[in-house]
Short mmCIF file of C-alpha atoms and ligand atoms in Angstrom, two decimals:
data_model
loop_
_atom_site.label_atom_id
_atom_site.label_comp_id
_atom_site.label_asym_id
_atom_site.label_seq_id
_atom_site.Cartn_x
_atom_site.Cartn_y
_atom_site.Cartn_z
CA UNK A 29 96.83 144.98 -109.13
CA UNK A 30 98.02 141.68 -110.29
CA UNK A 31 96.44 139.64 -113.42
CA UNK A 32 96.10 136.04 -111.94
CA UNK A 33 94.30 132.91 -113.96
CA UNK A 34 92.47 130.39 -112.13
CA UNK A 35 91.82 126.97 -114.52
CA UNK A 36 89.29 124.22 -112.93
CA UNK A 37 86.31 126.60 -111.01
CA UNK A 38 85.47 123.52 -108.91
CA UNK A 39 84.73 124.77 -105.14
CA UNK A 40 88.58 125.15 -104.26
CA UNK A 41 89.15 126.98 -107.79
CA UNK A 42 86.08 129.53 -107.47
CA UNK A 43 86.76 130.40 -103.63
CA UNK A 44 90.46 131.07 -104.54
CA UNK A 45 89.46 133.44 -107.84
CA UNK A 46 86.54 135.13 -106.17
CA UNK A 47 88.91 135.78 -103.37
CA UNK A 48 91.47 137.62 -105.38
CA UNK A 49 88.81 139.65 -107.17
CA UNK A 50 87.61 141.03 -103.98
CA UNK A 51 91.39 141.55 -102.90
CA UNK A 52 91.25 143.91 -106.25
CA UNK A 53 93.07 141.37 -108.87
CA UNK A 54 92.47 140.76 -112.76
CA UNK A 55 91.14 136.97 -113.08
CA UNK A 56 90.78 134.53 -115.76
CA UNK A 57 88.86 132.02 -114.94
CA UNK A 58 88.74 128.94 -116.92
CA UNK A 59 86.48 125.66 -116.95
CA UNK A 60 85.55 122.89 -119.47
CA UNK A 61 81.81 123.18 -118.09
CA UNK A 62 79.60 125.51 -119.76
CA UNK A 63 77.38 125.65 -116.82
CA UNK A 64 79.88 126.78 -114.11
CA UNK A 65 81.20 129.55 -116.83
CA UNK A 66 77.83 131.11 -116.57
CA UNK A 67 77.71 130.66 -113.16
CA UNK A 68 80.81 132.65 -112.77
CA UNK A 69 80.88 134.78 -115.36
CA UNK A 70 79.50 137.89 -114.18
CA UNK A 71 82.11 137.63 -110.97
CA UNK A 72 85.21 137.45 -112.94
CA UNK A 73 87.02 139.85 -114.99
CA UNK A 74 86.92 137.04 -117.73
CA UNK A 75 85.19 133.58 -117.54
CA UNK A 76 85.99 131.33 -120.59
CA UNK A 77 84.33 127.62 -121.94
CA UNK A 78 87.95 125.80 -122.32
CA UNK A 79 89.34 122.55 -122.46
CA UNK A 80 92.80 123.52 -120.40
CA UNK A 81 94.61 120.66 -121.72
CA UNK A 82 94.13 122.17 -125.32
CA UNK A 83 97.13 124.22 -125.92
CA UNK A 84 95.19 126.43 -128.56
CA UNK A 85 92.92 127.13 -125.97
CA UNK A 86 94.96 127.95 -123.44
CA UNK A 87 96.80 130.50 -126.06
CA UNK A 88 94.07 132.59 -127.18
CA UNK A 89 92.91 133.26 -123.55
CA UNK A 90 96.17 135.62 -123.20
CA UNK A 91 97.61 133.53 -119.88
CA UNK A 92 101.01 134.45 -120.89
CA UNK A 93 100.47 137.53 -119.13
CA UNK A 94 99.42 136.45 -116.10
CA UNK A 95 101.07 136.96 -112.94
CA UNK A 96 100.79 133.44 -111.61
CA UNK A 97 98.42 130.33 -113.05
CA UNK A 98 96.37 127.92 -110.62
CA UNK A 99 95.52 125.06 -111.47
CA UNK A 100 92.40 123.75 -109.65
CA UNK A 101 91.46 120.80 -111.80
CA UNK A 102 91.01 118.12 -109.12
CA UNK A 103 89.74 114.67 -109.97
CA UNK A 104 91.27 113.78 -113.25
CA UNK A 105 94.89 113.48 -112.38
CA UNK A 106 94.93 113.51 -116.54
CA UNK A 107 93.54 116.47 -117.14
CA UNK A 108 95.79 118.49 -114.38
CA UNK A 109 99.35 117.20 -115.55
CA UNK A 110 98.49 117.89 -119.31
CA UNK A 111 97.44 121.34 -118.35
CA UNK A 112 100.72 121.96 -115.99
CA UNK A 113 103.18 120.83 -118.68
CA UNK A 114 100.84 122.86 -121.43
CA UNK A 115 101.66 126.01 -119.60
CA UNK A 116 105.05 125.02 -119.16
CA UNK A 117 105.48 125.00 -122.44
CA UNK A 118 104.11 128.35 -122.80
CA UNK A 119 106.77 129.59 -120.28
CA UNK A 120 104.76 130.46 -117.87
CA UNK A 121 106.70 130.37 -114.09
CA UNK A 122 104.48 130.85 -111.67
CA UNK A 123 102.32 127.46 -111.46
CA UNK A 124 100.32 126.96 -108.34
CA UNK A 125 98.46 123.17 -108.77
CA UNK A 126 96.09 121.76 -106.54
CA UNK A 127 97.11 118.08 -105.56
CA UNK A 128 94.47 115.32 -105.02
CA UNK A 129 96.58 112.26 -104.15
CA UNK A 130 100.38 111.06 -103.38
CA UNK A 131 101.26 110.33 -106.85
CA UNK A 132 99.55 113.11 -108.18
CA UNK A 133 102.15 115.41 -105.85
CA UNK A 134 105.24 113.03 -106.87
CA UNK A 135 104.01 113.58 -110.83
CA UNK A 136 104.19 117.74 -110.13
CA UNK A 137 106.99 117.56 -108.15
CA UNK A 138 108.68 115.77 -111.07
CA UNK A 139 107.39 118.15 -113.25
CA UNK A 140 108.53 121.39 -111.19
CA UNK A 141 105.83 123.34 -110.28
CA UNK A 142 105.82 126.89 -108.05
CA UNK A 143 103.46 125.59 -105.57
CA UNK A 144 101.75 122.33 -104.50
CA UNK A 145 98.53 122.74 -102.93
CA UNK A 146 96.95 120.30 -100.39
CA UNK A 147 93.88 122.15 -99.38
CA UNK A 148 92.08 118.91 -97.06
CA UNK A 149 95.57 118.53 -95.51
CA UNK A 150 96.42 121.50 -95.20
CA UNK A 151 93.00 122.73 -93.58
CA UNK A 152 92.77 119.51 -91.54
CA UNK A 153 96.00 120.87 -90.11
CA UNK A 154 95.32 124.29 -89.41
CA UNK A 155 92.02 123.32 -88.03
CA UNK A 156 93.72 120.76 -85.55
CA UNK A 157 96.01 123.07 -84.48
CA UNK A 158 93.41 125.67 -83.60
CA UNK A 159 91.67 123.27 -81.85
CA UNK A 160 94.54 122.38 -79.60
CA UNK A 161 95.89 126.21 -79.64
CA UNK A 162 92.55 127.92 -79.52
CA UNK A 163 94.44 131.22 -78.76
CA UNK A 164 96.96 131.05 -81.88
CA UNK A 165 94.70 132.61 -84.39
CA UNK A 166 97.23 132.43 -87.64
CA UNK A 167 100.63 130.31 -87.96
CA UNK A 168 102.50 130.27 -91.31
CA UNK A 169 105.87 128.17 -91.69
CA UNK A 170 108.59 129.25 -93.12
CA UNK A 171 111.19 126.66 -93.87
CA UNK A 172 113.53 125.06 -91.77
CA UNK A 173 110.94 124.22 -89.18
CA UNK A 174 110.43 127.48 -88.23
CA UNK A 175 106.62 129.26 -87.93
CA UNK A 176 105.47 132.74 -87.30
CA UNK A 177 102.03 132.55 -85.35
CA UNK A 178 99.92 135.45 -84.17
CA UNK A 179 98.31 134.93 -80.36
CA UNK A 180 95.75 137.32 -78.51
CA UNK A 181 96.31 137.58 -75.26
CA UNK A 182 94.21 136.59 -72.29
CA UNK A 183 93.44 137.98 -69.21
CA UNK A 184 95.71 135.56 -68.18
CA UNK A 185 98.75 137.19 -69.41
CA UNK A 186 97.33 140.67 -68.44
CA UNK A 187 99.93 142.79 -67.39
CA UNK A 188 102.98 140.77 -68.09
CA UNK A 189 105.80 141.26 -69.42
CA UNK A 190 107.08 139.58 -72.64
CA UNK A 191 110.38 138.45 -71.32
CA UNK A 192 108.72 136.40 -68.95
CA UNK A 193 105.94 134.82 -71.21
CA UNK A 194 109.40 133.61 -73.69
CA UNK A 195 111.32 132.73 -69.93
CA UNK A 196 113.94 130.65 -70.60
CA UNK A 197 112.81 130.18 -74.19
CA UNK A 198 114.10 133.89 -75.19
CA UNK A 199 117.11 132.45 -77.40
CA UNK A 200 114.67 130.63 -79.46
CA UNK A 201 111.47 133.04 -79.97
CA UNK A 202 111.96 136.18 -81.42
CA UNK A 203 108.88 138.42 -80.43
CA UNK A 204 108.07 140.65 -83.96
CA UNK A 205 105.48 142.54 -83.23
CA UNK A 206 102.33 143.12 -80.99
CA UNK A 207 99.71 144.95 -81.89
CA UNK A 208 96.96 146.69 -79.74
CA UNK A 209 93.85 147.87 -81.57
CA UNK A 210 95.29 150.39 -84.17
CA UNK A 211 98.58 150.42 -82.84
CA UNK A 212 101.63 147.84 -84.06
CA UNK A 213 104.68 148.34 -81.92
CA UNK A 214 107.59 146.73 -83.56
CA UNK A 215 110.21 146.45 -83.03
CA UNK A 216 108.88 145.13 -79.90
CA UNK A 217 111.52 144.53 -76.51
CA UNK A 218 111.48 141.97 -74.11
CA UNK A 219 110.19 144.20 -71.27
CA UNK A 220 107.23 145.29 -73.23
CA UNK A 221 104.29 145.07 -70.90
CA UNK A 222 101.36 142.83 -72.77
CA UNK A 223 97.08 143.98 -72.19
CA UNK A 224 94.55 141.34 -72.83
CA UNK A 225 93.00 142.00 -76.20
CA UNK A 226 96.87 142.42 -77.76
CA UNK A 227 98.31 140.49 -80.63
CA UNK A 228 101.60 139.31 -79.95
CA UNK A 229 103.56 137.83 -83.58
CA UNK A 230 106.24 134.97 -82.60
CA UNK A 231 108.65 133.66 -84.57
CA UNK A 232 110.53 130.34 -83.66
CA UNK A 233 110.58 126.56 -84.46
CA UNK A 234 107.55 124.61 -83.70
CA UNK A 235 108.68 122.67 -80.72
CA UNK A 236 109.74 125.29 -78.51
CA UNK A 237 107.13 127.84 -79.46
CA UNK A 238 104.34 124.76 -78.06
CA UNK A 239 106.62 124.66 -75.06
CA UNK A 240 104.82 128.69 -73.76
CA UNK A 241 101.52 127.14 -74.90
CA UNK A 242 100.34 126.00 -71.11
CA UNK A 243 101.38 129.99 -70.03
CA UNK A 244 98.99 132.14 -72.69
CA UNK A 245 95.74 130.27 -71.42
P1 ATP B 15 86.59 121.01 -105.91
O1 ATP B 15 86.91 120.18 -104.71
O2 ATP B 15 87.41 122.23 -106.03
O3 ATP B 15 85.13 121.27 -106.11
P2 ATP B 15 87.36 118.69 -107.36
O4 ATP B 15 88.64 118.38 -106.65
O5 ATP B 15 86.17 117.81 -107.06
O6 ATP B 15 86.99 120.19 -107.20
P3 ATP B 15 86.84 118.58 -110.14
O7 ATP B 15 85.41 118.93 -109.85
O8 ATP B 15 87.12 117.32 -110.84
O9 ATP B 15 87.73 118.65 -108.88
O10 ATP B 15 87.50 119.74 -111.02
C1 ATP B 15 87.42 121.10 -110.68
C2 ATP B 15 86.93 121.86 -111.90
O11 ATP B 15 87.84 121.66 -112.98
C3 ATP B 15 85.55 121.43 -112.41
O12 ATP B 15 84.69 122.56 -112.42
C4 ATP B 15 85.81 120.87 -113.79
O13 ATP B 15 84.76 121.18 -114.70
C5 ATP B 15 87.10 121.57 -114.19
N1 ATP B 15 87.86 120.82 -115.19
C6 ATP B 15 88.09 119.49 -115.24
N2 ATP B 15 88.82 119.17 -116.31
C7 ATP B 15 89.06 120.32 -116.98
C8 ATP B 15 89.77 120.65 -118.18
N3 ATP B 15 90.37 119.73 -118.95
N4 ATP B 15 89.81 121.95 -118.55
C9 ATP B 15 89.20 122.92 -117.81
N5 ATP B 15 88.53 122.66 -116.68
C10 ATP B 15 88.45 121.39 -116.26
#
């Protein structure tokens, strides 16, 4: 169980906390608004009334301990850098912040922060790319323009083997996985023979992994 705090319970920061208490974490959650505190605080393993540019504050909530901080303040571009740098001061390493504009990002990036969140982006994104790969259900990247992305396969690739879904792209895609109701067969070979219903996991750059798109539907 990790110990995680959550500062800024706007909609981004309470879906995020409530998320990790159901995945079985400690949370702190932290606003300036009284009102939202009470909302929350019967959700969260501790809810407290703070001002999280207040370095006092920020001390007696014990967030030294935490695991990793998030910073969810959105609007007040103020407010969020005073509270980054505040917990840098307290040595804290893990900082995830929510970013609401360019120069908000160039400010944290500055700065040096863990993470930099984009939620609207980043959902616009992944909700584009569903739309235009309804069958790739999950992608992550991973650096160097490579992603891993999960695909169910359709009757239309009933029966086939891997080798030729990846044919002529086998140098470039590396199949990981594929799993078939309880089963995960990894490490998975080329000739494996794929059933509708399976997941297969790809890993591979972007470009070449859209090029087998037109074959899984
Ligand atoms: P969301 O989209 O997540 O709803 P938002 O981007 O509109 O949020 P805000 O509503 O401005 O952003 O901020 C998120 C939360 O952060 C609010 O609940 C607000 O009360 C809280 N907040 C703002 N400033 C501070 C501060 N100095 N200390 C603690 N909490 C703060």
């Amino acid at each position: 169980m990790g110990q995680f705090a959550v500062i800024g319970l706007g909609r981004f920061g309470s879906a995020a906390s409530l998320e990790l208490m159901r995945l079985g974490h400690s949370v702190i959650g932290v606003d300036i608004n009284p009102k939202i505190i009470n909302q929350m605080a019967d959700q969260l393993t501790l809810a407290a009334i703070a001002d999280a540019t207040d370095e006092h504050a920020l001390k007696d909530l014990n967030i030294t301990a935490c695991d990793a901080v998030l910073v969810a303040i959105g609007e007040s571009l103020e407010a969020s850098i005073l509270c980054v740098l505040q917990l840098k001061s307290m040595n804290i390493k893990e900082i995830w912040v929510k970013a609401t504009s360019r120069p908000h990002h160039t400010i944290l990036s500055r700065i040096g922060v863990s993470r930099i969140i984009h939620p609207e982006e980043e959902m616009g994104m992944k909700v584009a790319q569903s739309l235009n790969y309804p069958m790739v259900n999950q992608y992550m990247a991973i650096g160097y323009n490579l992603y891993v992305v999960e695909i169910t396969i359709t009757d239309k690739c009933q029966g086939i083997a891997i080798e030729e879904l990846l044919k002529e792209t086998e140098h470039s895609i590396k199949p990981l996985l594929v799993q078939r109701n309880k089963d995960i067969f990894t490490p998975v070979k080329l000739d494996f023979v794929l059933e509708s219903g399976d997941s297969l996991v790809l890993a591979g750059t972007l470009n070449i992994l859209k090029t087998i798109a037109p074959r899984l539907a």
